[in-house]
Coordinates of C-alpha atoms in Angstrom, one line a residue:
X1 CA -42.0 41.9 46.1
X2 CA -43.6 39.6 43.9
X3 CA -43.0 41.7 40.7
X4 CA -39.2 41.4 42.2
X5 CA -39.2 37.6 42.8
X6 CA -40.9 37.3 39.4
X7 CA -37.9 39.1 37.6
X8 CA -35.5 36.9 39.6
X9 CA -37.1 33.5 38.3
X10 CA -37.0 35.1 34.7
X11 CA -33.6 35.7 35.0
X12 CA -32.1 32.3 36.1
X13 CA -34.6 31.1 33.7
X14 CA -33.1 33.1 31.3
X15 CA -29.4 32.2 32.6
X16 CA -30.1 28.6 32.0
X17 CA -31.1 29.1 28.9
X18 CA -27.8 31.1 27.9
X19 CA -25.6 28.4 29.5
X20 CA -27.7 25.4 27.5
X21 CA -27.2 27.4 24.1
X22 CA -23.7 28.0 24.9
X23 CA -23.0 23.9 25.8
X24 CA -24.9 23.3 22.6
X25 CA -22.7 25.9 20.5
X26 CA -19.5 24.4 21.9
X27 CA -20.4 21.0 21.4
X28 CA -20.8 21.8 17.8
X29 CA -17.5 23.6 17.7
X30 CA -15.9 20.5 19.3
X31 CA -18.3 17.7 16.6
X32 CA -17.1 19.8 13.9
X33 CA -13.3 19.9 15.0
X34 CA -12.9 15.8 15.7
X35 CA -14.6 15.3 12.6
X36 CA -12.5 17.6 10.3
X37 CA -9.3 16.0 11.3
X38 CA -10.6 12.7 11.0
X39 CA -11.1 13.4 7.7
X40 CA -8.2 15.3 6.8
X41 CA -6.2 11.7 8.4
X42 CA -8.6 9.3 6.1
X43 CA -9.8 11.0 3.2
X44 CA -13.5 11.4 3.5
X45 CA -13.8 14.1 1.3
X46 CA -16.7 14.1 -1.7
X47 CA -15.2 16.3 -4.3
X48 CA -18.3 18.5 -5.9
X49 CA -17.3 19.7 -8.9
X50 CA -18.8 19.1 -11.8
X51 CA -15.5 18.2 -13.4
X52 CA -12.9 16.5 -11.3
X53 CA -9.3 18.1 -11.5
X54 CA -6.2 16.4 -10.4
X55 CA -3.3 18.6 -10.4
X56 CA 0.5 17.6 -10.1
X57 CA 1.8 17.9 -6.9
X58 CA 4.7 19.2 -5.5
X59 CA 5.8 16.3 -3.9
X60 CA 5.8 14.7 -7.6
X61 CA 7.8 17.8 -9.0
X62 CA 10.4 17.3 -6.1
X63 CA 10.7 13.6 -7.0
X64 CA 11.7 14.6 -11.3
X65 CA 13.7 17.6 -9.9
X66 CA 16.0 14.6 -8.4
X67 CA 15.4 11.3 -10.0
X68 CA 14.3 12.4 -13.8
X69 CA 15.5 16.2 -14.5
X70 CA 19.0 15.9 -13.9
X71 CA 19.5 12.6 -15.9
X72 CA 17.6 14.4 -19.2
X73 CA 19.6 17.7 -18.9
X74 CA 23.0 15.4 -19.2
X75 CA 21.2 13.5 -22.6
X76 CA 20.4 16.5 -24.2
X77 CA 17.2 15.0 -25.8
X78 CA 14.0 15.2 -24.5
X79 CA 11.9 13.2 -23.2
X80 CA 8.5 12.4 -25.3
X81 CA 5.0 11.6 -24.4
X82 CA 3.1 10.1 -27.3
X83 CA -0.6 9.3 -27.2
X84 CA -1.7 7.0 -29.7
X85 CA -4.7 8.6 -31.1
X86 CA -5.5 12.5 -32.6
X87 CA -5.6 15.0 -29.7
X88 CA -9.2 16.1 -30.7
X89 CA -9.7 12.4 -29.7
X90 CA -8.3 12.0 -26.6
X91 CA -9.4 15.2 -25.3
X92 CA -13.2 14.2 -26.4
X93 CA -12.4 10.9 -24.1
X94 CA -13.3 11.0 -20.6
X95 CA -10.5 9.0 -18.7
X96 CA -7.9 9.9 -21.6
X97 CA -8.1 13.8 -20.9
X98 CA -7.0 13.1 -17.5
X99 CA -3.4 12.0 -18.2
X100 CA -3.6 14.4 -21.2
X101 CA -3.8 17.1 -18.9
X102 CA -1.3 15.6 -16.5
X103 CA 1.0 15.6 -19.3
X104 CA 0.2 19.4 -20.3
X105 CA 1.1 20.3 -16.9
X106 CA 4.3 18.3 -16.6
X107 CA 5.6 19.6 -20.1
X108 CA 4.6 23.3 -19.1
X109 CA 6.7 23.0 -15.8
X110 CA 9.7 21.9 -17.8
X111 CA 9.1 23.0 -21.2
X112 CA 12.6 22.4 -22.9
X113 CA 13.0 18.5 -21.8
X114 CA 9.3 17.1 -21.9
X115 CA 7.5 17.0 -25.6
X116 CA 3.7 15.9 -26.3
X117 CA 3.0 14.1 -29.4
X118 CA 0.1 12.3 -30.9
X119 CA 0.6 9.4 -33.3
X120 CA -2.5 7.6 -34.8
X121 CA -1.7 3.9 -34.9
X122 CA -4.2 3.3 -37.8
X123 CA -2.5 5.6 -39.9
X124 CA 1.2 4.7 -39.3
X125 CA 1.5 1.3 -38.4
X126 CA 4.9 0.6 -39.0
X127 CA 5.8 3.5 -36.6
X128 CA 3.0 2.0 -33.7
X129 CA 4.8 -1.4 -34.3
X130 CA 8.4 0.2 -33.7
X131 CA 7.0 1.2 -30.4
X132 CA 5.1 -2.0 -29.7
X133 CA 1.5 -0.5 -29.4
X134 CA -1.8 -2.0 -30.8
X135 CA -4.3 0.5 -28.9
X136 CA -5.0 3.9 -29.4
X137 CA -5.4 4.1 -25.3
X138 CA -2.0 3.7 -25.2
X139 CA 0.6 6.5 -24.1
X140 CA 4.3 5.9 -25.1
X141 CA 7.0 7.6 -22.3
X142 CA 10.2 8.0 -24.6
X143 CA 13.6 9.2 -24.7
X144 CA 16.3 8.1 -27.3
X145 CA 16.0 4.3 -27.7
X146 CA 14.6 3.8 -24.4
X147 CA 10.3 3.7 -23.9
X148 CA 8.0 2.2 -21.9
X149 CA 5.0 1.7 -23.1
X150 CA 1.6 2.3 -20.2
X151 CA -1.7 1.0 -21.0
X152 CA -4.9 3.3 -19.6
X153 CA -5.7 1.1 -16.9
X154 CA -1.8 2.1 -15.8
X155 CA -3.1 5.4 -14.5
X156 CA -5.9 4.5 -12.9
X157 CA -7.3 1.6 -9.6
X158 CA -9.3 -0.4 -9.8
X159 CA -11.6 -2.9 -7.3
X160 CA -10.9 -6.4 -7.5
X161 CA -14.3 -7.2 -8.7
X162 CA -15.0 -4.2 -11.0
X163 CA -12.5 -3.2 -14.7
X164 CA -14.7 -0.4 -15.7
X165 CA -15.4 2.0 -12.2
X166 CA -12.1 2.9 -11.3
X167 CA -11.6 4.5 -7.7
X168 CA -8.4 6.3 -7.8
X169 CA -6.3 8.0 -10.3
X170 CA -2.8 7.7 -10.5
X171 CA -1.5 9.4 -13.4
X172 CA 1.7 11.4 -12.2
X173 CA 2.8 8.5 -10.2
X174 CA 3.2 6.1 -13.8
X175 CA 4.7 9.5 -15.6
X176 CA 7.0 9.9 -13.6
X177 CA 7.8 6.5 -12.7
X178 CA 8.1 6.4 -16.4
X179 CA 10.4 8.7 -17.4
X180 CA 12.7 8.0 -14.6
X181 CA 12.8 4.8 -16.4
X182 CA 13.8 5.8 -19.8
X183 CA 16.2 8.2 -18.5
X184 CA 18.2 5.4 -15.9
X185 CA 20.5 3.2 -18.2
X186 CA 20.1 0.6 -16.3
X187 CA 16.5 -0.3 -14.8
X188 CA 16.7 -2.1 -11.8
X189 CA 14.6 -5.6 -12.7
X190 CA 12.2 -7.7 -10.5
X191 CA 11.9 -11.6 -11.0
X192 CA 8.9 -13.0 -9.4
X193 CA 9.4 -17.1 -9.2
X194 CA 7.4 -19.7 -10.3
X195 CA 7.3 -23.9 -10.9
X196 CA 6.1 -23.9 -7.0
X197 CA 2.3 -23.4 -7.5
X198 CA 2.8 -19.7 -6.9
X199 CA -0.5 -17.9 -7.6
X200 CA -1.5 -14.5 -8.2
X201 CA -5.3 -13.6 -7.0
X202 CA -4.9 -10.4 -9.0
X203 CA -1.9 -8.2 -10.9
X204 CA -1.8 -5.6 -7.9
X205 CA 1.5 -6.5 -6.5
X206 CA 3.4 -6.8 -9.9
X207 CA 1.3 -3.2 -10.4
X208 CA 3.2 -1.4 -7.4
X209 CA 6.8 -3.4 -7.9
X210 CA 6.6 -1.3 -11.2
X211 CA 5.8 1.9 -9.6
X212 CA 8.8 1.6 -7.3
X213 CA 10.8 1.6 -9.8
X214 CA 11.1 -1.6 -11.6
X215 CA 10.7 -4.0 -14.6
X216 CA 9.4 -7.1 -14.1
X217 CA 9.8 -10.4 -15.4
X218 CA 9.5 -14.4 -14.6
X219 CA 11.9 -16.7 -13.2
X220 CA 11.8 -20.2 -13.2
X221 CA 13.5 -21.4 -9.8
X222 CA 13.9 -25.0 -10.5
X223 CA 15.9 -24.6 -14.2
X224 CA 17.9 -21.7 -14.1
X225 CA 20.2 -19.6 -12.0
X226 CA 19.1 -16.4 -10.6
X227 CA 20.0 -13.9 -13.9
X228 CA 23.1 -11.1 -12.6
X229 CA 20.3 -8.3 -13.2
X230 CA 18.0 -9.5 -10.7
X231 CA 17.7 -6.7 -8.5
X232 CA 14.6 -8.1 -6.6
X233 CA 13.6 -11.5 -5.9
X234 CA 9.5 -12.0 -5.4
X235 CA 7.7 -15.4 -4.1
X236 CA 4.0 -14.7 -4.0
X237 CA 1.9 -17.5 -2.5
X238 CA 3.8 -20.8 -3.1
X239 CA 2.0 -23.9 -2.4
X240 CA 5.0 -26.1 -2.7
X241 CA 8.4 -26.4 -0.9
X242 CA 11.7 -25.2 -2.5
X243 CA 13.9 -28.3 -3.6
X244 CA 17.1 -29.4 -2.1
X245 CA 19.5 -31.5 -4.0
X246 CA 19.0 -34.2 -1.1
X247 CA 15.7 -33.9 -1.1
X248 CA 15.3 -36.7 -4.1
X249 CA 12.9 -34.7 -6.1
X250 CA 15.3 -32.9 -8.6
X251 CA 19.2 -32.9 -8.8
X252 CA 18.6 -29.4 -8.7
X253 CA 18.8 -27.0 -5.1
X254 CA 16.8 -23.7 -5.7
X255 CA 17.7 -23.4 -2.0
X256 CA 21.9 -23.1 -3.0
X257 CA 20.8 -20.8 -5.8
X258 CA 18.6 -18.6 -3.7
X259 CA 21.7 -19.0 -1.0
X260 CA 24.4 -17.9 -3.8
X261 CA 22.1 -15.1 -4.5
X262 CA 21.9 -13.5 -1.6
X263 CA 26.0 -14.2 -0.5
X264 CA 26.1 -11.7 -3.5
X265 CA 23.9 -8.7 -1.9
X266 CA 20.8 -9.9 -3.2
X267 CA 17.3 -9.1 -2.0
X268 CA 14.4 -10.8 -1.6
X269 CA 10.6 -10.7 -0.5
X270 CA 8.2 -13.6 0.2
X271 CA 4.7 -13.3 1.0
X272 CA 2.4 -16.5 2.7
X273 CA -0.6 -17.0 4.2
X274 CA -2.2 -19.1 7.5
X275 CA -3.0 -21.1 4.1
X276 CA 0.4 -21.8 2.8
X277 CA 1.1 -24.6 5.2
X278 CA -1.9 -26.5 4.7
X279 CA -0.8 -26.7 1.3
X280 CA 1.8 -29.2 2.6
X281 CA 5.7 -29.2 4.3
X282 CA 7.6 -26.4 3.7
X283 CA 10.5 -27.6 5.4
X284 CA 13.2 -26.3 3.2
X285 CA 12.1 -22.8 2.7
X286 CA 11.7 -22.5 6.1
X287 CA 14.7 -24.0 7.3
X288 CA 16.2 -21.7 5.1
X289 CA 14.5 -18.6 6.1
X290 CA 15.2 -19.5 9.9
X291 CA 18.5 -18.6 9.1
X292 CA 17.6 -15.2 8.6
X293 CA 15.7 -15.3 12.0
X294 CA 11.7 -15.9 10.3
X295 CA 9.7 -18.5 11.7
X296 CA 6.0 -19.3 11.0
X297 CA 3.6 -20.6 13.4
X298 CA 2.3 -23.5 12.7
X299 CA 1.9 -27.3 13.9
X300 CA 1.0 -30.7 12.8
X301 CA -2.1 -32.0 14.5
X302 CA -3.6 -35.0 16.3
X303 CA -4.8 -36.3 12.9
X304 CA -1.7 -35.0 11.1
X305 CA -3.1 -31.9 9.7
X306 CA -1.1 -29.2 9.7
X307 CA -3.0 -26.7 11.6
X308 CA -1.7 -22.8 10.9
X309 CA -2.0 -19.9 13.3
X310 CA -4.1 -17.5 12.1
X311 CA -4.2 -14.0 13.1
X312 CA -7.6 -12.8 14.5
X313 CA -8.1 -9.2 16.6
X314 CA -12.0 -8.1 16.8
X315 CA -11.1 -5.1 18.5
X316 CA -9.4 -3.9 15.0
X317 CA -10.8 -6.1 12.6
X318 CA -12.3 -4.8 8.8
X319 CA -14.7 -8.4 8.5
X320 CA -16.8 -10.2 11.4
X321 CA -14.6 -13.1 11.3
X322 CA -12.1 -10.6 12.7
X323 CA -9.5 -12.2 10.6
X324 CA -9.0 -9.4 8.2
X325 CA -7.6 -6.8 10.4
X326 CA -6.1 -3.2 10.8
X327 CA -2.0 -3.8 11.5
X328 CA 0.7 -0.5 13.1
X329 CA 4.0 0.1 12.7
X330 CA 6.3 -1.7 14.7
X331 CA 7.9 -0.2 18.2
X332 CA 11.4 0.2 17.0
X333 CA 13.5 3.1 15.3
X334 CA 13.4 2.0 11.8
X335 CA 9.8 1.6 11.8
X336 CA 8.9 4.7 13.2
X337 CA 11.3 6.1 10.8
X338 CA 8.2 5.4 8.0
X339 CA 5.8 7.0 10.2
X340 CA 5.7 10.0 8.0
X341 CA 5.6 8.5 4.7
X342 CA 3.0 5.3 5.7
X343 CA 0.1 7.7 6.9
X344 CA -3.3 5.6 7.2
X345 CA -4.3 2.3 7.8
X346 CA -2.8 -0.9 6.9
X347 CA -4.8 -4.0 5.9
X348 CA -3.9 -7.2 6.2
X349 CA -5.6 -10.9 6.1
X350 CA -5.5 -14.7 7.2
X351 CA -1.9 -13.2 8.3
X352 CA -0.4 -16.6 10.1
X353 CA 2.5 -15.2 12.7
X354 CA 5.7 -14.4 12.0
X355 CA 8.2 -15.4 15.7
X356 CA 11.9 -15.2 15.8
X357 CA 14.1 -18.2 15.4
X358 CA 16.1 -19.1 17.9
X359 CA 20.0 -17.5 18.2
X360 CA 18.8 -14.5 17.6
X361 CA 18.5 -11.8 20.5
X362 CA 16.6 -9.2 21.2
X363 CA 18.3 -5.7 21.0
X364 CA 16.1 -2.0 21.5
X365 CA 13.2 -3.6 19.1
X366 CA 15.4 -6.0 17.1
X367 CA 17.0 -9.0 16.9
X368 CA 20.6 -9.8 16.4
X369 CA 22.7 -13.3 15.2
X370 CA 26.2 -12.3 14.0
X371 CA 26.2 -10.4 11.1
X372 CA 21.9 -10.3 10.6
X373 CA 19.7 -8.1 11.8
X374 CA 15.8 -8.8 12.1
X375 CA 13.3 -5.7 12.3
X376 CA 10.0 -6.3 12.1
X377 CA 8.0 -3.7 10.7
X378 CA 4.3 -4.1 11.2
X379 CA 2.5 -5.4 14.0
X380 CA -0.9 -6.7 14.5
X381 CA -2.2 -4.5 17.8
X382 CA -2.1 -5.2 21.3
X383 CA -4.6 -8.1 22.4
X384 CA -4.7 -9.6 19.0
X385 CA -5.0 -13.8 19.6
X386 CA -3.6 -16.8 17.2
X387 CA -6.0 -19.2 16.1
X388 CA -6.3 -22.8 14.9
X389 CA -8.6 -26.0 14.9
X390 CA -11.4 -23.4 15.7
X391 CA -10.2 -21.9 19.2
X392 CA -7.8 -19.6 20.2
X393 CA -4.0 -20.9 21.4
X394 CA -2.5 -17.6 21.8
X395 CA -2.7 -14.1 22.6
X396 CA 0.1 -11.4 22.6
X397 CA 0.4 -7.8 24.7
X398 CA 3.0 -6.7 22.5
X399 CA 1.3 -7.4 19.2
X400 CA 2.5 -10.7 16.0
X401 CA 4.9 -9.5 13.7
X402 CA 3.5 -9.4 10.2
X403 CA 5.9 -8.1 8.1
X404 CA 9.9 -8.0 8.9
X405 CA 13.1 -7.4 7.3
X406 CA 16.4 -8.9 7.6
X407 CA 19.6 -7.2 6.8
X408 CA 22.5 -9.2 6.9
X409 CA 25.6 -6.8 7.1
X410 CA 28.5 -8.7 5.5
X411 CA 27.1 -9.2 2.4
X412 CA 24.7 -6.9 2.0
X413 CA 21.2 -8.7 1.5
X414 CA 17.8 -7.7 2.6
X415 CA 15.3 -10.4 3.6
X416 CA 11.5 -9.2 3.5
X417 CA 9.2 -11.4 4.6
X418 CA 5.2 -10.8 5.8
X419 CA 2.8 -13.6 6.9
X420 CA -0.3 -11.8 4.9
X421 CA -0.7 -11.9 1.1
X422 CA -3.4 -9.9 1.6
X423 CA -1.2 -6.9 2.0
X424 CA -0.6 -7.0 -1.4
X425 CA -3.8 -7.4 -3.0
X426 CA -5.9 -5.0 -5.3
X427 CA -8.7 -4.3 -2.5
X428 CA -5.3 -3.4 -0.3
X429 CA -3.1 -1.6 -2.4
X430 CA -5.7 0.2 -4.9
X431 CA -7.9 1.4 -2.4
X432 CA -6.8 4.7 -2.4
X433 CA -7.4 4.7 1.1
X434 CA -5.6 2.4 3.0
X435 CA -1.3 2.6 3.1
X436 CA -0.3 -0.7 2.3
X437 CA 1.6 0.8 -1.1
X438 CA 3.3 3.3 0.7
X439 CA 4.2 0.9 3.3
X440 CA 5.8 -1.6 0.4
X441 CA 7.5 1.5 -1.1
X442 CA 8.7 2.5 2.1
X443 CA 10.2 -1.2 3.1
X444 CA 11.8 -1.2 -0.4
X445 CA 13.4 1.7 0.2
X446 CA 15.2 -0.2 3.3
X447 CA 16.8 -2.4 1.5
X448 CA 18.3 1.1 -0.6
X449 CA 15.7 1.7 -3.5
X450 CA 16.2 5.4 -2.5
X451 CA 14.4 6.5 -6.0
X452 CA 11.1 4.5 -4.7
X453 CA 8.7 7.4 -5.2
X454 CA 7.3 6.9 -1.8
X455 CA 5.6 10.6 -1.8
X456 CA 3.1 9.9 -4.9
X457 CA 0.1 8.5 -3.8
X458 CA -2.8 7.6 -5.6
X459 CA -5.5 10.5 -6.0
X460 CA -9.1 9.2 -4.9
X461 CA -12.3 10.0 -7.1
X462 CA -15.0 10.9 -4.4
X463 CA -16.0 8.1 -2.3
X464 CA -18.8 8.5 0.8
X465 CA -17.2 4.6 2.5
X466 CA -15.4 5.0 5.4
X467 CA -13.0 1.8 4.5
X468 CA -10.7 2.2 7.5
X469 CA -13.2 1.6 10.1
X470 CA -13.2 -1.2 12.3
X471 CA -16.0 -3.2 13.8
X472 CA -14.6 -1.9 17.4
X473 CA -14.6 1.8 16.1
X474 CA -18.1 1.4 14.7
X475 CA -19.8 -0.1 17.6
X476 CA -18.1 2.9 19.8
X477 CA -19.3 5.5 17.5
X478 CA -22.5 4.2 17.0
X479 CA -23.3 4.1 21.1
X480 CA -21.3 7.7 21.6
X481 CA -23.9 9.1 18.6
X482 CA -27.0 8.0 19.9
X483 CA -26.0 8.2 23.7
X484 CA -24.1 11.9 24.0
X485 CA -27.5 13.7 22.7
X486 CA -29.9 12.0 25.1
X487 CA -27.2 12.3 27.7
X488 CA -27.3 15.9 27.1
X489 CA -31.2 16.5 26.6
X490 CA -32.0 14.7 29.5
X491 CA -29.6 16.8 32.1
X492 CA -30.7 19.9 30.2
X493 CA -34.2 19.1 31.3
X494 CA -33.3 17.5 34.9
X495 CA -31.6 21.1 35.5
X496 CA -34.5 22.8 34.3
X497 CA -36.9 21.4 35.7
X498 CA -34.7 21.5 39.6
X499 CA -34.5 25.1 39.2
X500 CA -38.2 25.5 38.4
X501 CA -39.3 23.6 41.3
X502 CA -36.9 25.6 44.3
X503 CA -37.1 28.7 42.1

């Protein structure tokens, strides 16, 4: 009998043990499966080999099978890559043998309409002047009497605070953004304004309106009309109104050119800040931009200090102010139509809120005054609050618009207009992490840029920082990774140790 009971105790001894191995197996199973598709959805990949590769992609082959292939076959010339320097050179170089072999793989795919040459500058400077080139880093993109000329740091990100580690490559993006150029007659051209303080923290912005597609150049607002070939309209940042010809400070109204612009199908994106309207009164711009259903929220104070809403949310915030923060996609039909092309998160900061002017009416996520339409595209999150004067004066269940567009039907114009300039900053758009450039292509490609080439992304060099996490996310992981194993070690032992003692 006792030999018998013995055997029995061994055996649910021996059961429990089986059970707590197979709870410990499956939990492993489980640890391994959340954190492979976390990061297959944010990148956390170190790539190990000794030498990195960066193939072409077949979302960059689709995009010159449509936008670049077609348009050289009809020319009948090809379409040349020339590096300024001898080959045994820029295969010797480090970051130069990238877009080399980006090249090599681009003229292998489509041998009869892409050619590689090699010019050194030194040697024939009369021919590097004819293509307006003074470094041997340079790579010439040709065809006919078209070029464009792309300097190294073209192909490659960089931080804000750091010209010589770069964190991403982006090589078959410019190529290809490149040659669709040289190949279009007509390049579609971007005029960013100045004369109204407009200031750029870093080149990031004018970066990416290239890559969608354009050529950019500088428009003074308060002297000249807005040129017929302005396909895009940019204010960055202004720290002083737009002028009126009532206003008494010029004879001048930017505000009827911008209008007469825009009567004429034009299209055009601002960007601001919670800062903006400290600067001063706005009152034109904004009067203007009402029109078109955008807002800002902002109020003149006891003291008669303009005091800007500001955008905080610590439950998805990227700083411990909580005023950088982690934004979505809107809940309405055109934003989730950019679901599948803006994969990732999306950063924005000191975003001051956007509301809807009054006339307008809400209509299945939009809002609707005669002939314009107002979407907003991103949101802040659920439980985000507006702040000012150093407490909070609002709080929203549905999320602040950031970023909207207005479409007005009759005439044709797009409206862009986002409350963060932040989402177009280097540490936002060449991260290589976050989506705020494939969100910019994507809301470009509203207003009917349909060659934006929102499917090339920049290719991140390895990178151990998980950028997208929030102080929220961190603070739950944290507890669930040092909670879950005691949680499980201490009912493994409680259930051993019951079974032991009425065993």
């Amino acid at each position: 009998m006792a030999r018998g009971a013995t055997s029995t105790k061994a055996f649910r001894h021996g059961s429990v043990s089986v059970v707590l191995t197979a709870l410990v197996v499956v939990a492993v199973i489980l640890l391994n499966t959340i954190v492979t598709n976390l990061a297959v959805r944010y990148g956390w990949f170190v790539n190990m080999r000794p030498t990195l590769l960066y193939p072409v992609t077949d979302a960059c082959y689709d995009y010159m099978d449509e936008y670049v292939v077609p348009l050289a076959r009809e020319s009948g010339e090809p379409i040349r890559i020339i590096f300024c320097d001898e080959e045994a050179n820029i295969r010797a170089d480090s970051t130069q043998s990238f877009v080399l072999n980006t090249a090599e793989e681009m003229t292998a795919a489509y041998p009869d309409l892409i050619k590689i040459e090699y010019l050194n500058i030194w040697e024939r400077p009369s021919e590097a002047r004819r293509w307006g080139v003074n470094a041997s880093t340079s790579v010439v993109v040709a065809h006919g009497e078209s070029h464009r000329v792309c300097t190294l740091r073209d192909f490659f990100s960089f931080p804000a605070s750091d010209n010589s580690n770069p964190t991403s490559y982006n090589g078959e993006k410019r190529l290809a953004v490149a040659m669709r150029a040289v190949v279009t007659p007509d390049t579609p051209k971007a005029y960013f304004t100045l004369n109204h303080g407009e200031s750029f923290p870093d080149y990031a912005l004018m970066y990416a309106i290239v890559n969608a597609g354009y050529t950019v150049d500088y428009l003074d607002a308060l002297s000249f009309d807005v040129p017929e070939d302005c396909a895009l309209l940019v204010t960055y940042n202004p720290a002083r109104d737009f002028t009126t010809a009532s206003d008494g400070v010029s004879g001048i109204s930017e505000i009827d050119r911008l209008s007469a612009y825009m009567q004429k199908g034009g299209k055009y994106m601002v960007f601001v800040s919670a800062d903006t309207f400290a600067a001063g009164s706005f009152g034109n711009l904004e009067g203007y931009l009402a029109d078109w259903g955008v807002t800002f929220d902002h109020r003149t104070g006891a003291g008669g200090i303009e005091e800007c809403f500001a955008i905080r949310d610590t439950g998805h915030a990227l700083s411990t102010d909580g005023y950088t923060i982690l934004a979505r996609l809107a809940d309405n039909a055109t934003a989730a139509a950019l679901a599948d092309d803006v994969v990732g998160g999306l950063r924005v900061g000191n975003a001051t809120g956007i509301s809807v002017a009054e006339g307008f009416t809400s209509k299945n996520g939009t809002y609707q005054n005669g002939n314009r339409t107002l979407t907003p595209l991103l949101l802040s999150h659920a439980g985000a609050e507006a702040w000012t004067g150093g407490r909070a004066v609002g709080r929203t269940d549905e999320g602040y618009p950031l970023f909207t567009v207005t479409h007005d039907t009759e005439s044709g114009a797009h409206l862009m207009v986002c409350s963060s300039i932040e989402l177009a900053t280097e540490g936002s758009l060449q991260s290589g992490v976050f989506a705020n450039e494939p969100f910019l292509m994507a809301a470009l490609s509203l207003t009917g840029k349909d060659d934006t080439p929102l499917a090339l992304r920049s290719q991140p060099f390895a990178d151990d920082t998980i950028h997208t996490m929030t102080t929220a996310t961190a603070r739950t992981i944290t507890v669930a990774l040092v909670a879950t194993p005691t949680v499980i070690l201490l009912t493994a032992g409680l259930i051993v140790l019951l079974r032991r003692k009425y065993a």
